[in-house]
GROMACS .gro file of N, CA, C and O in nm:
model
  536
    1MET      N    1   8.754  11.466   1.292
    1MET     CA    2   8.648  11.369   1.303
    1MET      C    3   8.686  11.246   1.222
    1MET      O    4   8.736  11.255   1.111
    2ARG      N    5   8.662  11.128   1.277
    2ARG     CA    6   8.692  11.002   1.209
    2ARG      C    7   8.563  10.945   1.151
    2ARG      O    8   8.457  10.952   1.212
    3PHE      N    9   8.575  10.887   1.032
    3PHE     CA   10   8.460  10.828   0.965
    3PHE      C   11   8.483  10.678   0.951
    3PHE      O   12   8.596  10.632   0.932
    4ASP      N   13   8.376  10.601   0.957
    4ASP     CA   14   8.383  10.456   0.939
    4ASP      C   15   8.396  10.420   0.792
    4ASP      O   16   8.433  10.307   0.759
    5THR      N   17   8.361  10.514   0.704
    5THR     CA   18   8.367  10.490   0.561
    5THR      C   19   8.469  10.584   0.497
    5THR      O   20   8.514  10.680   0.559
    6LYS      N   21   8.500  10.554   0.372
    6LYS     CA   22   8.597  10.637   0.301
    6LYS      C   23   8.555  10.648   0.155
    6LYS      O   24   8.502  10.553   0.098
    7ILE      N   25   8.581  10.765   0.097
    7ILE     CA   26   8.560  10.789  -0.045
    7ILE      C   27   8.697  10.813  -0.107
    7ILE      O   28   8.770  10.904  -0.066
    8GLY      N   29   8.733  10.731  -0.205
    8GLY     CA   30   8.858  10.748  -0.276
    8GLY      C   31   8.833  10.753  -0.425
    8GLY      O   32   8.754  10.675  -0.478
    9ILE      N   33   8.897  10.846  -0.490
    9ILE     CA   34   8.889  10.859  -0.636
    9ILE      C   35   9.030  10.845  -0.690
    9ILE      O   36   9.124  10.906  -0.638
   10VAL      N   37   9.044  10.763  -0.794
   10VAL     CA   38   9.175  10.741  -0.855
   10VAL      C   39   9.166  10.781  -1.002
   10VAL      O   40   9.076  10.735  -1.073
   11VAL      N   41   9.257  10.867  -1.046
   11VAL     CA   42   9.261  10.908  -1.186
   11VAL      C   43   9.395  10.865  -1.245
   11VAL      O   44   9.497  10.864  -1.177
   12ARG      N   45   9.390  10.831  -1.372
   12ARG     CA   46   9.512  10.789  -1.440
   12ARG      C   47   9.606  10.908  -1.451
   12ARG      O   48   9.565  11.019  -1.485
   13ASP      N   49   9.731  10.887  -1.422
   13ASP     CA   50   9.827  10.997  -1.410
   13ASP      C   51   9.868  11.063  -1.541
   13ASP      O   52   9.926  11.171  -1.540
   14ASP      N   53   9.835  11.004  -1.655
   14ASP     CA   54   9.877  11.064  -1.782
   14ASP      C   55   9.769  11.149  -1.848
   14ASP      O   56   9.786  11.194  -1.961
   15LEU      N   57   9.660  11.175  -1.780
   15LEU     CA   58   9.552  11.255  -1.837
   15LEU      C   59   9.587  11.403  -1.835
   15LEU      O   60   9.663  11.449  -1.749
   16ALA      N   61   9.527  11.478  -1.926
   16ALA     CA   62   9.539  11.623  -1.924
   16ALA      C   63   9.467  11.676  -1.799
   16ALA      O   64   9.376  11.611  -1.747
   17THR      N   65   9.505  11.792  -1.754
   17THR     CA   66   9.446  11.848  -1.632
   17THR      C   67   9.294  11.858  -1.642
   17THR      O   68   9.223  11.818  -1.549
   18TRP      N   69   9.242  11.906  -1.755
   18TRP     CA   70   9.096  11.919  -1.769
   18TRP      C   71   9.030  11.782  -1.759
   18TRP      O   72   8.920  11.771  -1.705
   19GLN      N   73   9.096  11.677  -1.811
   19GLN     CA   74   9.039  11.543  -1.805
   19GLN      C   75   9.037  11.492  -1.660
   19GLN      O   76   8.939  11.432  -1.617
   20LYS      N   77   9.145  11.515  -1.587
   20LYS     CA   78   9.149  11.473  -1.446
   20LYS      C   79   9.037  11.538  -1.367
   20LYS      O   80   8.970  11.473  -1.286
   21LEU      N   81   9.016  11.667  -1.390
   21LEU     CA   82   8.910  11.738  -1.318
   21LEU      C   83   8.773  11.688  -1.358
   21LEU      O   84   8.684  11.666  -1.274
   22ASN      N   85   8.753  11.666  -1.487
   22ASN     CA   86   8.625  11.617  -1.538
   22ASN      C   87   8.594  11.479  -1.483
   22ASN      O   88   8.483  11.453  -1.434
   23VAL      N   89   8.690  11.390  -1.489
   23VAL     CA   90   8.673  11.253  -1.439
   23VAL      C   91   8.643  11.256  -1.289
   23VAL      O   92   8.552  11.188  -1.241
   24THR      N   93   8.718  11.336  -1.214
   24THR     CA   94   8.697  11.345  -1.070
   24THR      C   95   8.556  11.393  -1.038
   24THR      O   96   8.488  11.338  -0.951
   25ALA      N   97   8.510  11.495  -1.109
   25ALA     CA   98   8.375  11.548  -1.086
   25ALA      C   99   8.268  11.442  -1.114
   25ALA      O  100   8.175  11.423  -1.035
   26PHE      N  101   8.279  11.374  -1.227
   26PHE     CA  102   8.180  11.272  -1.260
   26PHE      C  103   8.182  11.157  -1.160
   26PHE      O  104   8.076  11.108  -1.118
   27LEU      N  105   8.300  11.113  -1.120
   27LEU     CA  106   8.308  11.003  -1.024
   27LEU      C  107   8.255  11.043  -0.887
   27LEU      O  108   8.188  10.963  -0.820
   28ALA      N  109   8.281  11.166  -0.846
   28ALA     CA  110   8.225  11.214  -0.719
   28ALA      C  111   8.073  11.216  -0.724
   28ALA      O  112   8.005  11.180  -0.627
   29SER      N  113   8.019  11.255  -0.839
   29SER     CA  114   7.873  11.256  -0.852
   29SER      C  115   7.816  11.116  -0.843
   29SER      O  116   7.705  11.096  -0.795
   30ALA      N  117   7.892  11.016  -0.889
   30ALA     CA  118   7.845  10.877  -0.880
   30ALA      C  119   7.832  10.833  -0.735
   30ALA      O  120   7.734  10.768  -0.697
   31VAL      N  121   7.929  10.869  -0.655
   31VAL     CA  122   7.922  10.833  -0.513
   31VAL      C  123   7.805  10.905  -0.448
   31VAL      O  124   7.725  10.844  -0.376
   32ALA      N  125   7.790  11.033  -0.476
   32ALA     CA  126   7.680  11.111  -0.417
   32ALA      C  127   7.545  11.054  -0.459
   32ALA      O  128   7.454  11.040  -0.377
   33GLY      N  129   7.530  11.020  -0.586
   33GLY     CA  130   7.404  10.968  -0.635
   33GLY      C  131   7.375  10.826  -0.590
   33GLY      O  132   7.260  10.789  -0.569
   34GLY      N  133   7.479  10.746  -0.574
   34GLY     CA  134   7.461  10.607  -0.539
   34GLY      C  135   7.462  10.577  -0.391
   34GLY      O  136   7.420  10.470  -0.348
   35GLU      N  137   7.512  10.670  -0.312
   35GLU     CA  138   7.525  10.650  -0.168
   35GLU      C  139   7.473  10.774  -0.094
   35GLU      O  140   7.549  10.858  -0.047
   36PRO      N  141   7.340  10.788  -0.084
   36PRO     CA  142   7.282  10.909  -0.027
   36PRO      C  143   7.331  10.944   0.114
   36PRO      O  144   7.332  11.060   0.152
   37GLU      N  145   7.374  10.842   0.190
   37GLU     CA  146   7.420  10.870   0.327
   37GLU      C  147   7.551  10.948   0.330
   37GLU      O  148   7.591  10.998   0.436
   38THR      N  149   7.618  10.963   0.215
   38THR     CA  150   7.743  11.039   0.211
   38THR      C  151   7.719  11.189   0.209
   38THR      O  152   7.814  11.267   0.227
   39ILE      N  153   7.595  11.230   0.185
   39ILE     CA  154   7.563  11.372   0.169
   39ILE      C  155   7.515  11.432   0.300
   39ILE      O  156   7.431  11.376   0.370
   40GLY      N  157   7.568  11.551   0.331
   40GLY     CA  158   7.528  11.623   0.451
   40GLY      C  159   7.404  11.707   0.427
   40GLY      O  160   7.331  11.687   0.330
   41GLU      N  161   7.385  11.803   0.513
   41GLU     CA  162   7.269  11.892   0.506
   41GLU      C  163   7.300  12.011   0.415
   41GLU      O  164   7.417  12.045   0.394
   42PRO      N  165   7.196  12.077   0.362
   42PRO     CA  166   7.219  12.197   0.280
   42PRO      C  167   7.288  12.307   0.362
   42PRO      O  168   7.281  12.309   0.484
   43TYR      N  169   7.353  12.395   0.291
   43TYR     CA  170   7.421  12.509   0.352
   43TYR      C  171   7.334  12.633   0.340
   43TYR      O  172   7.248  12.642   0.253
   44GLU      N  173   7.362  12.729   0.427
   44GLU     CA  174   7.295  12.859   0.420
   44GLU      C  175   7.392  12.964   0.472
   44GLU      O  176   7.458  12.944   0.574
   45ASP      N  177   7.402  13.075   0.399
   45ASP     CA  178   7.491  13.181   0.445
   45ASP      C  179   7.417  13.274   0.542
   45ASP      O  180   7.297  13.258   0.567
   46GLY      N  181   7.488  13.369   0.594
   46GLY     CA  182   7.432  13.462   0.691
   46GLY      C  183   7.323  13.552   0.635
   46GLY      O  184   7.249  13.616   0.711
   47SER      N  185   7.310  13.558   0.504
   47SER     CA  186   7.206  13.638   0.440
   47SER      C  187   7.082  13.556   0.407
   47SER      O  188   6.987  13.607   0.350
   48GLY      N  189   7.085  13.428   0.439
   48GLY     CA  190   6.971  13.343   0.413
   48GLY      C  191   6.970  13.275   0.278
   48GLY      O  192   6.871  13.211   0.241
   49ASN      N  193   7.078  13.289   0.201
   49ASN     CA  194   7.087  13.221   0.071
   49ASN      C  195   7.114  13.073   0.092
   49ASN      O  196   7.205  13.036   0.166
   50ALA      N  197   7.037  12.989   0.024
   50ALA     CA  198   7.053  12.844   0.037
   50ALA      C  199   7.153  12.792  -0.066
   50ALA      O  200   7.160  12.842  -0.178
   51TYR      N  201   7.228  12.688  -0.024
   51TYR     CA  202   7.327  12.624  -0.110
   51TYR      C  203   7.311  12.473  -0.103
   51TYR      O  204   7.262  12.420  -0.003
   52LEU      N  205   7.351  12.407  -0.209
   52LEU     CA  206   7.339  12.262  -0.215
   52LEU      C  207   7.423  12.193  -0.107
   52LEU      O  208   7.530  12.242  -0.069
   53PRO      N  209   7.379  12.077  -0.062
   53PRO     CA  210   7.459  12.000   0.034
   53PRO      C  211   7.580  11.939  -0.036
   53PRO      O  212   7.582  11.925  -0.159
   54MET      N  213   7.680  11.903   0.042
   54MET     CA  214   7.801  11.840  -0.009
   54MET      C  215   7.827  11.712   0.069
   54MET      O  216   7.755  11.680   0.163
   55PHE      N  217   7.932  11.641   0.030
   55PHE     CA  218   7.972  11.524   0.106
   55PHE      C  219   7.994  11.562   0.251
   55PHE      O  220   8.041  11.671   0.282
   56ARG      N  221   7.962  11.471   0.340
   56ARG     CA  222   7.981  11.496   0.483
   56ARG      C  223   8.119  11.452   0.530
   56ARG      O  224   8.154  11.467   0.646
   57GLN      N  225   8.199  11.398   0.438
   57GLN     CA  226   8.332  11.351   0.473
   57GLN      C  227   8.428  11.386   0.360
   57GLN      O  228   8.385  11.414   0.248
   58PRO      N  229   8.558  11.385   0.388
   58PRO     CA  230   8.656  11.418   0.285
   58PRO      C  231   8.654  11.317   0.170
   58PRO      O  232   8.616  11.201   0.187
   59VAL      N  233   8.695  11.364   0.054
   59VAL     CA  234   8.716  11.280  -0.063
   59VAL      C  235   8.864  11.287  -0.096
   59VAL      O  236   8.917  11.396  -0.117
   60LEU      N  237   8.931  11.173  -0.097
   60LEU     CA  238   9.074  11.170  -0.126
   60LEU      C  239   9.092  11.131  -0.273
   60LEU      O  240   9.031  11.035  -0.321
   61VAL      N  241   9.177  11.207  -0.343
   61VAL     CA  242   9.200  11.184  -0.485
   61VAL      C  243   9.344  11.136  -0.503
   61VAL      O  244   9.438  11.199  -0.456
   62TYR      N  245   9.358  11.023  -0.572
   62TYR     CA  246   9.485  10.957  -0.595
   62TYR      C  247   9.515  10.953  -0.745
   62TYR      O  248   9.426  10.972  -0.827
   63THR      N  249   9.641  10.923  -0.779
   63THR     CA  250   9.677  10.898  -0.918
   63THR      C  251   9.742  10.760  -0.928
   63THR      O  252   9.799  10.709  -0.831
   64ALA      N  253   9.732  10.703  -1.047
   64ALA     CA  254   9.794  10.573  -1.073
   64ALA      C  255   9.818  10.562  -1.223
   64ALA      O  256   9.750  10.628  -1.302
   65GLY      N  257   9.912  10.479  -1.261
   65GLY     CA  258   9.940  10.457  -1.401
   65GLY      C  259   9.840  10.362  -1.465
   65GLY      O  260   9.799  10.380  -1.578
   66SER      N  261   9.799  10.262  -1.389
   66SER     CA  262   9.702  10.164  -1.437
   66SER      C  263   9.597  10.145  -1.328
   66SER      O  264   9.629  10.141  -1.210
   67LEU      N  265   9.473  10.132  -1.370
   67LEU     CA  266   9.363  10.123  -1.273
   67LEU      C  267   9.298   9.986  -1.267
   67LEU      O  268   9.215   9.961  -1.179
   68ALA      N  269   9.334   9.896  -1.356
   68ALA     CA  270   9.268   9.766  -1.362
   68ALA      C  271   9.280   9.690  -1.231
   68ALA      O  272   9.181   9.635  -1.181
   69SER      N  273   9.399   9.686  -1.172
   69SER     CA  274   9.417   9.610  -1.048
   69SER      C  275   9.342   9.676  -0.932
   69SER      O  276   9.293   9.607  -0.842
   70VAL      N  277   9.333   9.808  -0.934
   70VAL     CA  278   9.257   9.877  -0.829
   70VAL      C  279   9.110   9.838  -0.838
   70VAL      O  280   9.046   9.808  -0.737
   71ARG      N  281   9.056   9.836  -0.960
   71ARG     CA  282   8.916   9.796  -0.978
   71ARG      C  283   8.895   9.653  -0.931
   71ARG      O  284   8.799   9.623  -0.860
   72GLU      N  285   8.985   9.564  -0.967
   72GLU     CA  286   8.973   9.423  -0.929
   72GLU      C  287   8.975   9.408  -0.777
   72GLU      O  288   8.894   9.333  -0.721
   73LYS      N  289   9.066   9.477  -0.709
   73LYS     CA  290   9.073   9.469  -0.563
   73LYS      C  291   8.945   9.523  -0.499
   73LYS      O  292   8.893   9.465  -0.403
   74ALA      N  293   8.896   9.634  -0.551
   74ALA     CA  294   8.775   9.695  -0.495
   74ALA      C  295   8.655   9.602  -0.511
   74ALA      O  296   8.577   9.583  -0.416
   75VAL      N  297   8.640   9.544  -0.628
   75VAL     CA  298   8.528   9.453  -0.653
   75VAL      C  299   8.541   9.329  -0.564
   75VAL      O  300   8.443   9.284  -0.503
   76ALA      N  301   8.663   9.275  -0.551
   76ALA     CA  302   8.685   9.157  -0.467
   76ALA      C  303   8.652   9.184  -0.321
   76ALA      O  304   8.608   9.092  -0.249
   77ARG      N  305   8.669   9.308  -0.277
   77ARG     CA  306   8.638   9.344  -0.138
   77ARG      C  307   8.493   9.386  -0.119
   77ARG      O  308   8.453   9.425  -0.010
   78GLY      N  309   8.416   9.384  -0.225
   78GLY     CA  310   8.275   9.420  -0.215
   78GLY      C  311   8.249   9.568  -0.201
   78GLY      O  312   8.142   9.609  -0.155
   79LEU      N  313   8.344   9.651  -0.241
   79LEU     CA  314   8.327   9.796  -0.233
   79LEU      C  315   8.237   9.844  -0.346
   79LEU      O  316   8.228   9.782  -0.451
   80ARG      N  317   8.172   9.956  -0.325
   80ARG     CA  318   8.095  10.021  -0.431
   80ARG      C  319   8.194  10.091  -0.522
   80ARG      O  320   8.284  10.162  -0.474
   81VAL      N  321   8.181  10.072  -0.652
   81VAL     CA  322   8.278  10.124  -0.749
   81VAL      C  323   8.205  10.199  -0.859
   81VAL      O  324   8.100  10.158  -0.906
   82ALA      N  325   8.263  10.311  -0.899
   82ALA     CA  326   8.220  10.385  -1.019
   82ALA      C  327   8.338  10.386  -1.114
   82ALA      O  328   8.453  10.397  -1.071
   83VAL      N  329   8.310  10.374  -1.243
   83VAL     CA  330   8.418  10.374  -1.343
   83VAL      C  331   8.397  10.484  -1.445
   83VAL      O  332   8.284  10.524  -1.474
   84TYR      N  333   8.508  10.531  -1.498
   84TYR     CA  334   8.509  10.625  -1.609
   84TYR      C  335   8.610  10.569  -1.708
   84TYR      O  336   8.726  10.545  -1.672
   85ILE      N  337   8.566  10.546  -1.833
   85ILE     CA  338   8.653  10.486  -1.934
   85ILE      C  339   8.685  10.589  -2.044
   85ILE      O  340   8.614  10.688  -2.059
   86GLU      N  341   8.791  10.561  -2.118
   86GLU     CA  342   8.836  10.653  -2.223
   86GLU      C  343   8.724  10.690  -2.320
   86GLU      O  344   8.711  10.806  -2.360
   87GLU      N  345   8.644  10.594  -2.358
   87GLU     CA  346   8.538  10.617  -2.456
   87GLU      C  347   8.441  10.727  -2.410
   87GLU      O  348   8.382  10.797  -2.492
   88MET      N  349   8.427  10.746  -2.281
   88MET     CA  350   8.333  10.845  -2.229
   88MET      C  351   8.375  10.988  -2.261
   88MET      O  352   8.292  11.079  -2.257
   89PHE      N  353   8.502  11.009  -2.295
   89PHE     CA  354   8.544  11.142  -2.339
   89PHE      C  355   8.482  11.178  -2.474
   89PHE      O  356   8.475  11.294  -2.511
   90LYS      N  357   8.439  11.077  -2.549
   90LYS     CA  358   8.386  11.098  -2.684
   90LYS      C  359   8.233  11.100  -2.688
   90LYS      O  360   8.176  11.131  -2.791
   91THR      N  361   8.168  11.062  -2.579
   91THR     CA  362   8.022  11.057  -2.579
   91THR      C  363   7.965  11.191  -2.535
   91THR      O  364   8.037  11.274  -2.480
   92GLY      N  365   7.839  11.211  -2.561
   92GLY     CA  366   7.781  11.340  -2.530
   92GLY      C  367   7.670  11.339  -2.426
   92GLY      O  368   7.616  11.443  -2.392
   93HIS      N  369   7.637  11.219  -2.375
   93HIS     CA  370   7.528  11.214  -2.277
   93HIS      C  371   7.533  11.084  -2.197
   93HIS      O  372   7.606  10.990  -2.230
   94ASP      N  373   7.454  11.080  -2.092
   94ASP     CA  374   7.456  10.972  -1.995
   94ASP      C  375   7.424  10.837  -2.056
   94ASP      O  376   7.489  10.737  -2.026
   95ASP      N  377   7.324  10.829  -2.143
   95ASP     CA  378   7.289  10.701  -2.204
   95ASP      C  379   7.406  10.646  -2.285
   95ASP      O  380   7.433  10.525  -2.283
   96ALA      N  381   7.475  10.732  -2.358
   96ALA     CA  382   7.589  10.689  -2.437
   96ALA      C  383   7.704  10.642  -2.347
   96ALA      O  384   7.776  10.548  -2.381
   97ASN      N  385   7.720  10.707  -2.233
   97ASN     CA  386   7.823  10.664  -2.138
   97ASN      C  387   7.797  10.522  -2.088
   97ASN      O  388   7.887  10.438  -2.085
   98ARG      N  389   7.673  10.497  -2.049
   98ARG     CA  390   7.638  10.363  -2.000
   98ARG      C  391   7.655  10.259  -2.110
   98ARG      O  392   7.702  10.148  -2.085
   99ALA      N  393   7.616  10.294  -2.231
   99ALA     CA  394   7.631  10.201  -2.344
   99ALA      C  395   7.779  10.171  -2.370
   99ALA      O  396   7.815  10.057  -2.401
  100ALA      N  397   7.865  10.271  -2.358
  100ALA     CA  398   8.009  10.252  -2.380
  100ALA      C  399   8.067  10.154  -2.278
  100ALA      O  400   8.148  10.067  -2.312
  101VAL      N  401   8.025  10.167  -2.153
  101VAL     CA  402   8.074  10.076  -2.049
  101VAL      C  403   8.018   9.936  -2.071
  101VAL      O  404   8.089   9.836  -2.063
  102ARG      N  405   7.890   9.928  -2.101
  102ARG     CA  406   7.823   9.799  -2.121
  102ARG      C  407   7.883   9.720  -2.238
  102ARG      O  408   7.879   9.597  -2.240
  103ALA      N  409   7.941   9.788  -2.335
  103ALA     CA  410   7.994   9.723  -2.455
  103ALA      C  411   8.126   9.651  -2.432
  103ALA      O  412   8.174   9.581  -2.522
  104VAL      N  413   8.186   9.666  -2.314
  104VAL     CA  414   8.320   9.611  -2.290
  104VAL      C  415   8.319   9.523  -2.165
  104VAL      O  416   8.266   9.563  -2.061
  105ALA      N  417   8.380   9.405  -2.173
  105ALA     CA  418   8.394   9.318  -2.057
  105ALA      C  419   8.485   9.385  -1.954
  105ALA      O  420   8.578   9.460  -1.990
  106ALA      N  421   8.461   9.357  -1.828
  106ALA     CA  422   8.535   9.423  -1.719
  106ALA      C  423   8.687   9.422  -1.736
  106ALA      O  424   8.751   9.526  -1.719
  107PRO      N  425   8.749   9.309  -1.771
  107PRO     CA  426   8.896   9.309  -1.784
  107PRO      C  427   8.948   9.399  -1.897
  107PRO      O  428   9.065   9.436  -1.898
  108ASP      N  429   8.860   9.432  -1.992
  108ASP     CA  430   8.902   9.511  -2.107
  108ASP      C  431   8.866   9.659  -2.098
  108ASP      O  432   8.891   9.735  -2.192
  109LEU      N  433   8.807   9.702  -1.987
  109LEU     CA  434   8.772   9.843  -1.970
  109LEU      C  435   8.898   9.929  -1.976
  109LEU      O  436   8.996   9.900  -1.907
  110GLN      N  437   8.896  10.032  -2.058
  110GLN     CA  438   9.008  10.126  -2.067
  110GLN      C  439   8.986  10.236  -1.962
  110GLN      O  440   8.943  10.347  -1.994
  111LEU      N  441   9.013  10.202  -1.837
  111LEU     CA  442   8.984  10.291  -1.725
  111LEU      C  443   9.075  10.413  -1.723
  111LEU      O  444   9.196  10.402  -1.739
  112VAL      N  445   9.013  10.528  -1.703
  112VAL     CA  446   9.089  10.651  -1.680
  112VAL      C  447   9.063  10.704  -1.540
  112VAL      O  448   9.132  10.792  -1.492
  113GLY      N  449   8.960  10.650  -1.475
  113GLY     CA  450   8.930  10.690  -1.339
  113GLY      C  451   8.832  10.593  -1.276
  113GLY      O  452   8.757  10.524  -1.345
  114LEU      N  453   8.837  10.588  -1.143
  114LEU     CA  454   8.738  10.511  -1.070
  114LEU      C  455   8.724  10.569  -0.931
  114LEU      O  456   8.813  10.634  -0.878
  115ALA      N  457   8.607  10.547  -0.874
  115ALA     CA  458   8.579  10.588  -0.737
  115ALA      C  459   8.546  10.463  -0.658
  115ALA      O  460   8.483  10.370  -0.711
  116VAL      N  461   8.589  10.460  -0.535
  116VAL     CA  462   8.554  10.350  -0.445
  116VAL      C  463   8.496  10.408  -0.318
  116VAL      O  464   8.541  10.512  -0.269
  117TYR      N  465   8.397  10.338  -0.265
  117TYR     CA  466   8.334  10.380  -0.141
  117TYR      C  467   8.302  10.257  -0.059
  117TYR      O  468   8.256  10.156  -0.112
  118GLY      N  469   8.328  10.266   0.069
  118GLY     CA  470   8.295  10.156   0.158
  118GLY      C  471   8.364  10.172   0.291
  118GLY      O  472   8.411  10.282   0.325
  119PRO      N  473   8.370  10.063   0.368
  119PRO     CA  474   8.436  10.069   0.498
  119PRO      C  475   8.580  10.118   0.484
  119PRO      O  476   8.652  10.077   0.392
  120LYS      N  477   8.619  10.204   0.575
  120LYS     CA  478   8.750  10.270   0.566
  120LYS      C  479   8.865  10.170   0.550
  120LYS      O  480   8.951  10.188   0.465
  121ASN      N  481   8.867  10.065   0.630
  121ASN     CA  482   8.978   9.969   0.624
  121ASN      C  483   8.986   9.901   0.487
  121ASN      O  484   9.095   9.881   0.433
  122ALA      N  485   8.873   9.864   0.430
  122ALA     CA  486   8.871   9.799   0.299
  122ALA      C  487   8.917   9.895   0.189
  122ALA      O  488   8.993   9.856   0.099
  123VAL      N  489   8.874  10.020   0.197
  123VAL     CA  490   8.918  10.118   0.097
  123VAL      C  491   9.068  10.144   0.113
  123VAL      O  492   9.141  10.149   0.014
  124ASP      N  493   9.115  10.157   0.236
  124ASP     CA  494   9.259  10.178   0.259
  124ASP      C  495   9.342  10.064   0.201
  124ASP      O  496   9.445  10.088   0.136
  125LYS      N  497   9.299   9.940   0.222
  125LYS     CA  498   9.372   9.825   0.167
  125LYS      C  499   9.370   9.826   0.014
  125LYS      O  500   9.469   9.793  -0.050
  126THR      N  501   9.257   9.866  -0.043
  126THR     CA  502   9.244   9.870  -0.188
  126THR      C  503   9.335   9.975  -0.250
  126THR      O  504   9.393   9.954  -0.357
  127LEU      N  505   9.349  10.088  -0.184
  127LEU     CA  506   9.426  10.201  -0.239
  127LEU      C  507   9.569  10.207  -0.186
  127LEU      O  508   9.644  10.299  -0.220
  128LYS      N  509   9.608  10.108  -0.108
  128LYS     CA  510   9.743  10.105  -0.049
  128LYS      C  511   9.848  10.114  -0.158
  128LYS      O  512   9.841  10.046  -0.261
  129GLY      N  513   9.946  10.201  -0.138
  129GLY     CA  514  10.055  10.218  -0.233
  129GLY      C  515  10.033  10.326  -0.337
  129GLY      O  516  10.126  10.366  -0.405
  130LEU      N  517   9.909  10.374  -0.351
  130LEU     CA  518   9.882  10.482  -0.445
  130LEU      C  519   9.923  10.614  -0.383
  130LEU      O  520   9.921  10.631  -0.261
  131HIS      N  521   9.955  10.710  -0.468
  131HIS     CA  522   9.994  10.843  -0.422
  131HIS      C  523   9.875  10.939  -0.433
  131HIS      O  524   9.799  10.934  -0.530
  132LEU      N  525   9.862  11.025  -0.333
  132LEU     CA  526   9.762  11.130  -0.342
  132LEU      C  527   9.794  11.220  -0.461
  132LEU      O  528   9.912  11.245  -0.491
  133HIS      N  529   9.690  11.267  -0.527
  133HIS     CA  530   9.712  11.358  -0.639
  133HIS      C  531   9.781  11.483  -0.589
  133HIS      O  532   9.744  11.539  -0.487
  134PRO      N  533   9.885  11.528  -0.664
  134PRO     CA  534   9.959  11.646  -0.617
  134PRO      C  535   9.876  11.774  -0.624
  134PRO      O  536   9.785  11.789  -0.697
   0.00000   0.00000   0.00000
C-alpha cells in the first residue's frame, strides 16, 4: 500500500542502544499525539481482548552523525517536526523537557533525534542521503 505521507525518525548514530530506542519511542509518540490521522483503529484478538491502535503506516528510522541540517531542511519545507535534545536525557518529566528545549535557540539545539512528518516527497527530499538504521 502506498501512502501520501511519510513518517521518518532520525537518531544520532553515536548514541547508546538504550538511548536510540528511548529517543525513537518518544519521537514516535510526538507524531502520534500531534497528527491524529496517522493512527489506525484499535486491535482485537480472537479472544476479544482489546489493544491500543498503532500507526496506520510504516515508520522509517534513520541514523545520522549530525541532525541540525536535517531539522533546517524539514522546517524550510514546512514539515511537522519533533525534536529530542541531549538535555532531555537528564530531565525527569514532560514540563522539564519542554523547558530544556525552550531555553535554547534553534541553531544551538544539541539534537540527538528528530521526527518528521508530512507529504512523502517532501520527507524523502529532507531525508535524502541518510541511511536506514541497521
